[in-house]
Short mmCIF file of C-alpha atoms and ligand atoms in Angstrom, two decimals:
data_model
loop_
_atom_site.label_atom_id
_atom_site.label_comp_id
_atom_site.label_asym_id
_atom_site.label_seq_id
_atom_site.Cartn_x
_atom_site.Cartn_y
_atom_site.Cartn_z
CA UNK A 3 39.91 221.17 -5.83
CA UNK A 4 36.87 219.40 -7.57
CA UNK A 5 34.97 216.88 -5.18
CA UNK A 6 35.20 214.22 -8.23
CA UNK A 7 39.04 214.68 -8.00
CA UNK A 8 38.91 214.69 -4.19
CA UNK A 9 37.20 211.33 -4.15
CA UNK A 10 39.56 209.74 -6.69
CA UNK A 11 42.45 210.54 -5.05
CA UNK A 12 40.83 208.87 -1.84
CA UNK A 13 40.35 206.27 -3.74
CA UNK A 14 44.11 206.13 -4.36
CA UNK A 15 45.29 206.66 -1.05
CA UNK A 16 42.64 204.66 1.41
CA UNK A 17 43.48 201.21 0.74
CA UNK A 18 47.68 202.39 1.26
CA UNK A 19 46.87 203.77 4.72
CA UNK A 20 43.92 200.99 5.62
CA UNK A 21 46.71 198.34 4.94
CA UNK A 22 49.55 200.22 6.88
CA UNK A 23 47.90 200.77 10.02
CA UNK A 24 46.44 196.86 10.34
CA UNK A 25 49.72 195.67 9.43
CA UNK A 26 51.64 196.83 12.42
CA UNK A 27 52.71 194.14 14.62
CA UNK A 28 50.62 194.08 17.57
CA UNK A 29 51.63 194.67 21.23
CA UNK A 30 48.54 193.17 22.81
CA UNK A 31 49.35 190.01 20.68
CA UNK A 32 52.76 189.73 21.80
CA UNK A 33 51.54 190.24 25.16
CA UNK A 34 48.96 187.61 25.27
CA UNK A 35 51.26 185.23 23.84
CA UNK A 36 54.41 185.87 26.18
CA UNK A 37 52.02 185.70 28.96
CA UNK A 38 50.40 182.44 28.26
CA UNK A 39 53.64 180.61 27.00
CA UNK A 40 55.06 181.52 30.55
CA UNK A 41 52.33 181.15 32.45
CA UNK A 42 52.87 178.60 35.23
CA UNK A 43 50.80 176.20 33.87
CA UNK A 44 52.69 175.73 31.11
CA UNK A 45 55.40 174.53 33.82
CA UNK A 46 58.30 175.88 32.01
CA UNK A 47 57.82 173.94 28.76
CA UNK A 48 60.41 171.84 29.30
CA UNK A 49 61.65 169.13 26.29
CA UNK A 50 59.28 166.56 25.67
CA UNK A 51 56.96 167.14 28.67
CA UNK A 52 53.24 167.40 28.19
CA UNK A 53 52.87 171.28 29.04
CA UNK A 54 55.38 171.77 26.26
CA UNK A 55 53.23 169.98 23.92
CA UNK A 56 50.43 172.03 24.87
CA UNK A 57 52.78 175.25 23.90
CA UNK A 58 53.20 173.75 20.60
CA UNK A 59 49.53 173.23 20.10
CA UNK A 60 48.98 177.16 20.79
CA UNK A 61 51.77 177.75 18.26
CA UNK A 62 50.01 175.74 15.78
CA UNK A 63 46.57 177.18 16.27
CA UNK A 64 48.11 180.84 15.71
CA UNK A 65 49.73 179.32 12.23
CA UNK A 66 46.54 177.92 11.65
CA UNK A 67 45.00 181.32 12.01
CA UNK A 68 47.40 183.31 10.72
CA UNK A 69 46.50 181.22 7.59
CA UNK A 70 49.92 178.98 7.19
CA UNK A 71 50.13 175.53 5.94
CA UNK A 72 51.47 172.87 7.80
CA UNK A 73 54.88 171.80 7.15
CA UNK A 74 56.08 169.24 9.81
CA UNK A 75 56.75 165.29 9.23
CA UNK A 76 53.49 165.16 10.93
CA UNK A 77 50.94 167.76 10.29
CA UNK A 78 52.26 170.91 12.12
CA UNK A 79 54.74 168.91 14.24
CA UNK A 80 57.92 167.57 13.10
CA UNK A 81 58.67 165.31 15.39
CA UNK A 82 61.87 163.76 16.72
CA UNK A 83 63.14 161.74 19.83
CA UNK A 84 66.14 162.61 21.76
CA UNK A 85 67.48 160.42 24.91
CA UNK A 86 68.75 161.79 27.95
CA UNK A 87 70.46 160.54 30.66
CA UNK A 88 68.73 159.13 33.52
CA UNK A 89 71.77 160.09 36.44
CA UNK A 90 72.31 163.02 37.51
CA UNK A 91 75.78 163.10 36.65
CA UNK A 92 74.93 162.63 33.19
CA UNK A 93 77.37 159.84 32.67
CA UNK A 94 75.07 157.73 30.98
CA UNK A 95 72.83 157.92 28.25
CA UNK A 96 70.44 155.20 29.79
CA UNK A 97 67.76 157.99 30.07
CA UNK A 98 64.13 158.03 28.97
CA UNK A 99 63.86 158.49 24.98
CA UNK A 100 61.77 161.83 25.17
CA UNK A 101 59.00 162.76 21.95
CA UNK A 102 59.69 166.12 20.89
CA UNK A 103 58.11 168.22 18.53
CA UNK A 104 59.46 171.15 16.27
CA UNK A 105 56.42 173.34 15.08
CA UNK A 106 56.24 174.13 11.89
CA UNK A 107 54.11 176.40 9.53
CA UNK A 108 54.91 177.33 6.19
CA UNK A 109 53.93 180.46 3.73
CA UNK A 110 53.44 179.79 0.25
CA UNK A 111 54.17 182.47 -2.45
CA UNK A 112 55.02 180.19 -5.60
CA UNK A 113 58.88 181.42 -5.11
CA UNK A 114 62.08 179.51 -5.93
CA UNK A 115 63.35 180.24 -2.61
CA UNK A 116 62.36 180.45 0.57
CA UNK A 117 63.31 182.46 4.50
CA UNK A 118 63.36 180.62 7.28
CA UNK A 119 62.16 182.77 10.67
CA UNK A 120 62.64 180.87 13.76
CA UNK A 121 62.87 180.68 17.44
CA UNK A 122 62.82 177.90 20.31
CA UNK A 123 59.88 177.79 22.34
CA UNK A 124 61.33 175.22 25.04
CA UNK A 125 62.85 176.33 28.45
CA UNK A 126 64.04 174.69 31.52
CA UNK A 127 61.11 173.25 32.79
CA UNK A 128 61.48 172.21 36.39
CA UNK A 129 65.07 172.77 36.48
CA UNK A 130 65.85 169.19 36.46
CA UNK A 131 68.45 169.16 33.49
CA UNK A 132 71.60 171.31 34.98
CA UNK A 133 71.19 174.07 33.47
CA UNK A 134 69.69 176.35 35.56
CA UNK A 135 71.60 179.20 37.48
CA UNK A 136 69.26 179.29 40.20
CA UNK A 137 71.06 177.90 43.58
CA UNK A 138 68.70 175.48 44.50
CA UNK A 139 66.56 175.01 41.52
CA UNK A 140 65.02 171.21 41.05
CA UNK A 141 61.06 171.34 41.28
CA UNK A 142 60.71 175.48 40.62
CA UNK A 143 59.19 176.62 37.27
CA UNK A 144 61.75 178.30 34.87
CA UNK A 145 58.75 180.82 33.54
CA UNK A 146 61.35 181.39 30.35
CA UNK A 147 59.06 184.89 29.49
CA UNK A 148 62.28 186.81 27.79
CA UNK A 149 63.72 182.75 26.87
CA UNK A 150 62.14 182.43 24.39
CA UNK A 151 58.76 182.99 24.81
CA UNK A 152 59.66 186.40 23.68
CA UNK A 153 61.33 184.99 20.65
CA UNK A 154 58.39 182.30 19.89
CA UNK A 155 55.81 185.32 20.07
CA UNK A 156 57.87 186.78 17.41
CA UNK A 157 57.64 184.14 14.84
CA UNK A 158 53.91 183.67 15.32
CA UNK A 159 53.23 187.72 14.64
CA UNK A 160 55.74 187.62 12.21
CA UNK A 161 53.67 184.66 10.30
CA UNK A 162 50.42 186.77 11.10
CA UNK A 163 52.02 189.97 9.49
CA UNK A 164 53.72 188.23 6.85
CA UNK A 165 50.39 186.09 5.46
CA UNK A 166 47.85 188.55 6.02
CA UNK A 167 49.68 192.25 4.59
CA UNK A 168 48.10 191.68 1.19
CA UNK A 169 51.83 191.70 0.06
CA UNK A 170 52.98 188.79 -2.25
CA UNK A 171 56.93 188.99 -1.26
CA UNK A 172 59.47 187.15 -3.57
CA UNK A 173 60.15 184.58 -1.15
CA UNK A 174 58.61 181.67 0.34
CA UNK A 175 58.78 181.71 4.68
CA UNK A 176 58.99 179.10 6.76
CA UNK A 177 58.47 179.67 10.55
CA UNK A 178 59.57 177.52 13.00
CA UNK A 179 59.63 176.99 16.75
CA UNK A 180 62.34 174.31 17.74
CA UNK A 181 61.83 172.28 20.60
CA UNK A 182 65.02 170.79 22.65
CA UNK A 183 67.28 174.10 22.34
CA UNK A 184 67.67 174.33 26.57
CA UNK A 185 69.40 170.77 25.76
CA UNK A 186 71.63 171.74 23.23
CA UNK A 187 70.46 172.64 20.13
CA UNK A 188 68.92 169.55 19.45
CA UNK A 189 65.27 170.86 17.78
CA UNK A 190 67.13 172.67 15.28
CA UNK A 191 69.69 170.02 14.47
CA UNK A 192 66.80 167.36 13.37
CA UNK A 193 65.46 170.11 11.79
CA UNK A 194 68.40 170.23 9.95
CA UNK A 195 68.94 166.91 9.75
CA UNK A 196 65.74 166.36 8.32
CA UNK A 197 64.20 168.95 6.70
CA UNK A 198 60.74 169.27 5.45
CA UNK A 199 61.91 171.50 2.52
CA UNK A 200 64.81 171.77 0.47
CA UNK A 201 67.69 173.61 2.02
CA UNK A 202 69.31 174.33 -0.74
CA UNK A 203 66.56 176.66 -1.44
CA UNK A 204 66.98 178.62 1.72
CA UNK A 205 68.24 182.19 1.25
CA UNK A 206 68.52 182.95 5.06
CA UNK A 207 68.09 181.81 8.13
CA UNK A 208 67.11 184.46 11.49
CA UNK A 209 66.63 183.49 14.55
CA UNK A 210 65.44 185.27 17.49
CA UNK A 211 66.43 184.25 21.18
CA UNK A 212 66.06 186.59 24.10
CA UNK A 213 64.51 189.75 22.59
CA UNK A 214 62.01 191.19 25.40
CA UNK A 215 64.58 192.92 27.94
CA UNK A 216 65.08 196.08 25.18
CA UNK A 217 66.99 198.12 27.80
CA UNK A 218 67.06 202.30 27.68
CA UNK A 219 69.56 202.23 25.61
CA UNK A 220 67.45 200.09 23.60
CA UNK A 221 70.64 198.07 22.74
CA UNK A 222 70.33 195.04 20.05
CA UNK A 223 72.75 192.41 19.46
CA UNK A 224 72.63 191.24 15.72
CA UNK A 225 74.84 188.42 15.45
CA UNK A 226 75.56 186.27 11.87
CA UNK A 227 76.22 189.72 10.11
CA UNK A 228 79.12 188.15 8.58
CA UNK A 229 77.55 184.89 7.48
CA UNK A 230 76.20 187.42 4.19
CA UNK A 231 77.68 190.01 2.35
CA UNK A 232 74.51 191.27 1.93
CA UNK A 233 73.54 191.99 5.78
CA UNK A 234 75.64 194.65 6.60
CA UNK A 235 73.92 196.74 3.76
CA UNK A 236 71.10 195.94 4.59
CA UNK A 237 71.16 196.71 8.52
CA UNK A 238 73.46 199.80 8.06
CA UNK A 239 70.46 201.23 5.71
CA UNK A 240 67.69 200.90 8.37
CA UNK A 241 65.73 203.97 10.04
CA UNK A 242 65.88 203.00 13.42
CA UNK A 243 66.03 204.47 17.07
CA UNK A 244 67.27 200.64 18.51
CA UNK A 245 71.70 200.86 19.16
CA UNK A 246 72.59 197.85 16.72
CA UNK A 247 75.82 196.20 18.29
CA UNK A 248 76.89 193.74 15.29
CA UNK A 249 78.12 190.68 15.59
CA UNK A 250 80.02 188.64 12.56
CA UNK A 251 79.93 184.85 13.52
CA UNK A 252 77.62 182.40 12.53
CA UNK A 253 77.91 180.02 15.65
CA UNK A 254 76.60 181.42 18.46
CA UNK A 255 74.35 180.23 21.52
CA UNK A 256 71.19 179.56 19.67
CA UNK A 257 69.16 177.67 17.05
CA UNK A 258 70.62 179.12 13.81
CA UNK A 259 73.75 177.66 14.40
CA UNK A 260 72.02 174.30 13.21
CA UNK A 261 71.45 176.51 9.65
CA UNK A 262 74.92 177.71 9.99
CA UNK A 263 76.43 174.80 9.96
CA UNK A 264 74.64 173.67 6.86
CA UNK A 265 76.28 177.08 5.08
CA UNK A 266 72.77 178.71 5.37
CA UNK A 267 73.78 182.32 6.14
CA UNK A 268 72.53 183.47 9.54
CA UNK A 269 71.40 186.11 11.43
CA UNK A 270 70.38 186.18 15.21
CA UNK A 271 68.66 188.62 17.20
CA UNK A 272 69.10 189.17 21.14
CA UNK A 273 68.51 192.10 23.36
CA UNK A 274 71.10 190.91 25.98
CA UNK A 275 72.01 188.98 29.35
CA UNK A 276 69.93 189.90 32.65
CA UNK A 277 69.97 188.95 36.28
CA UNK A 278 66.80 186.86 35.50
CA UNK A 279 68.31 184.77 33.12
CA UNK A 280 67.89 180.99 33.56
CA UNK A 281 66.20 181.15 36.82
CA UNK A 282 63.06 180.85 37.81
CA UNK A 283 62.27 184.54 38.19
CA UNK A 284 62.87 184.98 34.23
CA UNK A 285 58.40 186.27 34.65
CA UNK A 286 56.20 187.68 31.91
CA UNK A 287 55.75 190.94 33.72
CA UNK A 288 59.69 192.22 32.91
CA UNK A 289 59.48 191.97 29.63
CA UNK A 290 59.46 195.39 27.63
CA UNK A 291 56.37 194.97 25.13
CA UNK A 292 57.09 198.16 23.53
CA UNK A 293 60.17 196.64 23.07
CA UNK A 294 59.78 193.79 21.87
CA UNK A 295 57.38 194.90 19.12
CA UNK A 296 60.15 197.61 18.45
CA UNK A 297 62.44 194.73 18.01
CA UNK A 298 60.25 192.37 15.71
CA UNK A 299 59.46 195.79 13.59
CA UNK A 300 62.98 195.89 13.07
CA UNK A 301 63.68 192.52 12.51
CA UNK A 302 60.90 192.22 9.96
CA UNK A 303 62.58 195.57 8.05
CA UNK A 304 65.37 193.81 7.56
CA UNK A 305 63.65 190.96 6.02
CA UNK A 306 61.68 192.95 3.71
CA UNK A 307 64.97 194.64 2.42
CA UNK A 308 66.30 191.29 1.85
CA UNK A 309 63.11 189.60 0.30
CA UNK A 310 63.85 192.02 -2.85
CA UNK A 311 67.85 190.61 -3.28
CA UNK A 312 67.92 187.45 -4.82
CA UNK A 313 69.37 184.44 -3.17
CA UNK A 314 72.20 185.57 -0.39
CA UNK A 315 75.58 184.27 -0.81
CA UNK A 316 76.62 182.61 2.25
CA UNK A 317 80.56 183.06 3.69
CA UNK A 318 82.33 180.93 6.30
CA UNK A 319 83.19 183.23 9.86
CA UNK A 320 85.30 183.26 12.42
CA UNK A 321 83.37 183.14 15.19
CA UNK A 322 83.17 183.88 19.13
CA UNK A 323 82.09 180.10 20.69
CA UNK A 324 79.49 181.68 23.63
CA UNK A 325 79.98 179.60 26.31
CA UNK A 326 77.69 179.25 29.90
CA UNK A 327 78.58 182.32 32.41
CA UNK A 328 79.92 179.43 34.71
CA UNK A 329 83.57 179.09 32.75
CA UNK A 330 86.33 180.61 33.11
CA UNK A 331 88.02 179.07 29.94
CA UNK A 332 86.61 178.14 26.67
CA UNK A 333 88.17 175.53 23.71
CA UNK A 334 86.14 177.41 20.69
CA UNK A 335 84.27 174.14 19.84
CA UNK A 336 80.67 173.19 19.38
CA UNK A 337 79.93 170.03 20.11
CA UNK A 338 77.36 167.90 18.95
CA UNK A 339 75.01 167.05 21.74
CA UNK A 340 73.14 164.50 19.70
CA UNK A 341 76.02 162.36 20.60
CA UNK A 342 75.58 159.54 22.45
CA UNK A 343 78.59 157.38 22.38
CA UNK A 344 81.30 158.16 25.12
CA UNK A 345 83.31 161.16 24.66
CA UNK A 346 82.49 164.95 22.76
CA UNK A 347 81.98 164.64 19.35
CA UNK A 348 83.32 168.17 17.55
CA UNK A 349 80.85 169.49 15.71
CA UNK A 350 82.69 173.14 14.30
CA UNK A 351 85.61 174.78 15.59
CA UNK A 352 85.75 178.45 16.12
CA UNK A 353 88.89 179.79 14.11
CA UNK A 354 91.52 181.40 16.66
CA UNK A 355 90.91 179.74 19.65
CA UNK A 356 92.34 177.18 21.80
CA UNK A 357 90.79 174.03 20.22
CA UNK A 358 91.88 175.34 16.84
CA UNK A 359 95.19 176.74 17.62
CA UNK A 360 95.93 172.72 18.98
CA UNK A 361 94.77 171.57 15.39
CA UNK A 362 91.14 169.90 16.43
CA UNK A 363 89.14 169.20 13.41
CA UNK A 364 85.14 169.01 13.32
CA UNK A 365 84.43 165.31 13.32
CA UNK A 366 87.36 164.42 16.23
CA UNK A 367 85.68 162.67 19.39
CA UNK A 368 87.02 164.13 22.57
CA UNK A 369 88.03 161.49 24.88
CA UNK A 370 90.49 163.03 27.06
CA UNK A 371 91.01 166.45 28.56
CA UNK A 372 94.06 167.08 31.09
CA UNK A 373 93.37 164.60 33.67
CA UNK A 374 89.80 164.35 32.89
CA UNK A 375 87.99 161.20 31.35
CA UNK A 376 85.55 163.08 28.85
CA UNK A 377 82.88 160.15 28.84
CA UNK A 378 79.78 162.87 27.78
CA UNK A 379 78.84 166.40 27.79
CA UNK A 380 78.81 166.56 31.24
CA UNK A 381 81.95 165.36 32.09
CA UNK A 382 83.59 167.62 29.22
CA UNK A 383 81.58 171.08 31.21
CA UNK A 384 83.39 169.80 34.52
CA UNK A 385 86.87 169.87 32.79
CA UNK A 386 86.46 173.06 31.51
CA UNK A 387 85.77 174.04 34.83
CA UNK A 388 88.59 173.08 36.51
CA UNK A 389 90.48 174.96 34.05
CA UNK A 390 91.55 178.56 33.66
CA UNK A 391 93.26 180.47 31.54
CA UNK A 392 96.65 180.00 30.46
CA UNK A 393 96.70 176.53 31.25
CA UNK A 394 98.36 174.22 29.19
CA UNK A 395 96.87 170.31 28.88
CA UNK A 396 96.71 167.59 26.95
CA UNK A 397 93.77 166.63 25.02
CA UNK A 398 93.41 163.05 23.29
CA UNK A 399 91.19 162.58 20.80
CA UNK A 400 89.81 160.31 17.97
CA UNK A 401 89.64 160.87 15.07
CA UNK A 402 88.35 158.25 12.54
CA UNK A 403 90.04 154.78 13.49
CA UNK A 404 93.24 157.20 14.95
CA UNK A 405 93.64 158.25 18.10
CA UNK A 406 95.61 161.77 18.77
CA UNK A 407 97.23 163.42 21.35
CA UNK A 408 97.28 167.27 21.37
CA UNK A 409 98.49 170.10 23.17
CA UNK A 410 96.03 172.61 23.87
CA UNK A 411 96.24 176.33 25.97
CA UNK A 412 93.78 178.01 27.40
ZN1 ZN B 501 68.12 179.48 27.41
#
């Protein structure tokens, strides 16, 4: 072969393999950032505390450097307030109005539509808010490395890979980190609520929650599959060593619910419940980094395939409600914890189970369950306690200016 030709076909093939091998997503990154999010002086990052504003000014300095543009209400924050309750019974919502903050960086390709990549970046904090598992947990740091530090290291490589391949993809992307999720959900509802762009011009939503305990098996749960008819395609035609256990429904345990719920479809990544999980011990050094970059690789295939389809349809699912480890029984609901008169307030209902099957409609206010005054959330998680299955109560509700009585089994 002539040395001209040699050279020329260099030419060809150098700037192909310059741009594949700097566009891998880094392991050291995800590493540094897992590690600093759950450091302890971060505290946990619980909602609306001061260490968990200093998480979401790391998060916008890696946007910032990644080379996204801001795209909160303010700057890179888009900022809400959400009240707790001050008792620890939860039985009023007297609490302290907390400011949270979304974080929120935006890619700009010129495209009619845009993908939304997000993950929460809040955990427990000092385990003051009752949802820890840990026995005795009040004043110990909830570390929160696999949730969702994992997931929040994610989005910002993902935004790194995404603005700097040299790639102009045929969508917009918005990333996100949500704020308030440990409480409910309640980052990505504002969100939602009160978008920064037009969500009618969202093609899909993923979300990742839990992704750094990749176990041997190297099993994935892929939830929202069914929220498209375009991601089943689209995952079944993947090259990939990682065991993808699908899941169909669009409500599940995590942020993209919120987009669900707006008829965004959804999908939701998760590499599984551990022994660590909400509790203090849930440390930096047992998360799997290969793992996790395996996992992000993966996730960001499946975006790519999808970048190239035009806007995804979205279809309604029936869906598994995922409720806490602590109940035995489970009414297929999801409330709406941004609630703050008394009783529930239904936000969905899962299709085929009990709250359903008794003929609850999203919208109905919960004010009753078997012998149980449901004043708040909290009150509404110690009926469902005191229930198991195949029990058989009543359940009053309201439901505009009517009030109903129904009959609903466990
Ligand atoms: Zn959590």
């Amino acid at each position: 072969m002539k040395n001209s030709l040699k050279i020329a076909l260099l030419a060809i093939a150098l700037p192909i393999f310059s741009q594949a091998q700097s566009l891998e997503i880094s392991e050291k990154n995800l590493n540094k950032h897992v590690y600093y999010l759950a450091s302890d002086k971060l505290k946990g990052r619980g909602t609306g505390t001061p260490e968990e504003e200093k998480a979401a000014k790391y998060i916008s300095k890696q946007f910032k450097k990644a080379g996204l543009s801001p795209k909160g209400n303010n700057g890179w924050e888009h900022t809400f307030t959400h009240k707790k309750s001050s008792d620890p019974h939860g039985m009023t919502q007297d609490g302290p109005k907390l400011e949270c903050r979304n974080v929120v960086g935006y890619l700009d390709n010129g495209a009619p539509y845009t993908i939304v990549i997000g993950a929460h970046y809040d955990h427990l904090g000092l385990g003051h808010d009752h949802n820890s598992l840990d026995a005795n947990p009040v004043g110990k740091i909830h570390n929160g490395a696999d949730d969702n530090a994992s997931g929040t290291a994610g989005v910002i490589e993902m935004a790194n890979y995404f603005a700097n391949n040299g790639i102009k993809e045929q969508h917009n992307f918005l990333f996100i980190c949500f704020s308030g999720e440990e409480l409910g959900l309640v980052g990505s509802k504002k969100y939602t609520e009160n978008p920064t762009i037009d969500l009618e011009k969202v093609s899909f939503m993923i979300n990742m929650d839990m992704i750094g305990r990749l176990n041997e098996e190297k099993r994935l749960v892929i939830g929202g599959v069914g929220t498209s008819p375009s991601f089943v395609p689209a995952i079944d035609g993947l090259q990939t060593t990682i065991g993808i256990k699908k899941d169909s429904a669009g409500i599940g345990p995590s942020d993209h619910t919120s987009f669900y719920l707006k008829n965004i479809p959804v999908l939701f990544a998760f590499t599984g419940q551990h022994s660590d999980y909400h509790k203090p011990s849930d440390d930096a050094d047992k998360v799997n980094y290969a793992g996790l970059k395996e996992v992000i690789t993966l996730v960001k295939s499946i975006i790519e395939v999808l970048d190239k389809e035009p806007k995804l349809t979205f279809q309604a699912t029936k869906s598994k409600e995922s409720d806490t480890p602590r109940f035995k029984v489970t009414m297929g609901i999801m409330p709406d914890y941004t609630f703050s008169d008394p009783g529930v307030k239904v936000d969905g209902v899962t299709e085929g189970k009990p709250a359903s099957k008794a003929g609850l409609q999203q919208g109905d206010i919960i004010l009753e369950l078997g012998e149980f005054q449901i004043t708040d959330m909290q009150a509404y998680m110690k009926a469902l306690a005191a229930h198991k299955k195949g029990d058989t109560v009543k359940v009053k509700v309201k439901r505009g200016a009517e009030s109903k009585v129904m009959e609903v089994t466990f």
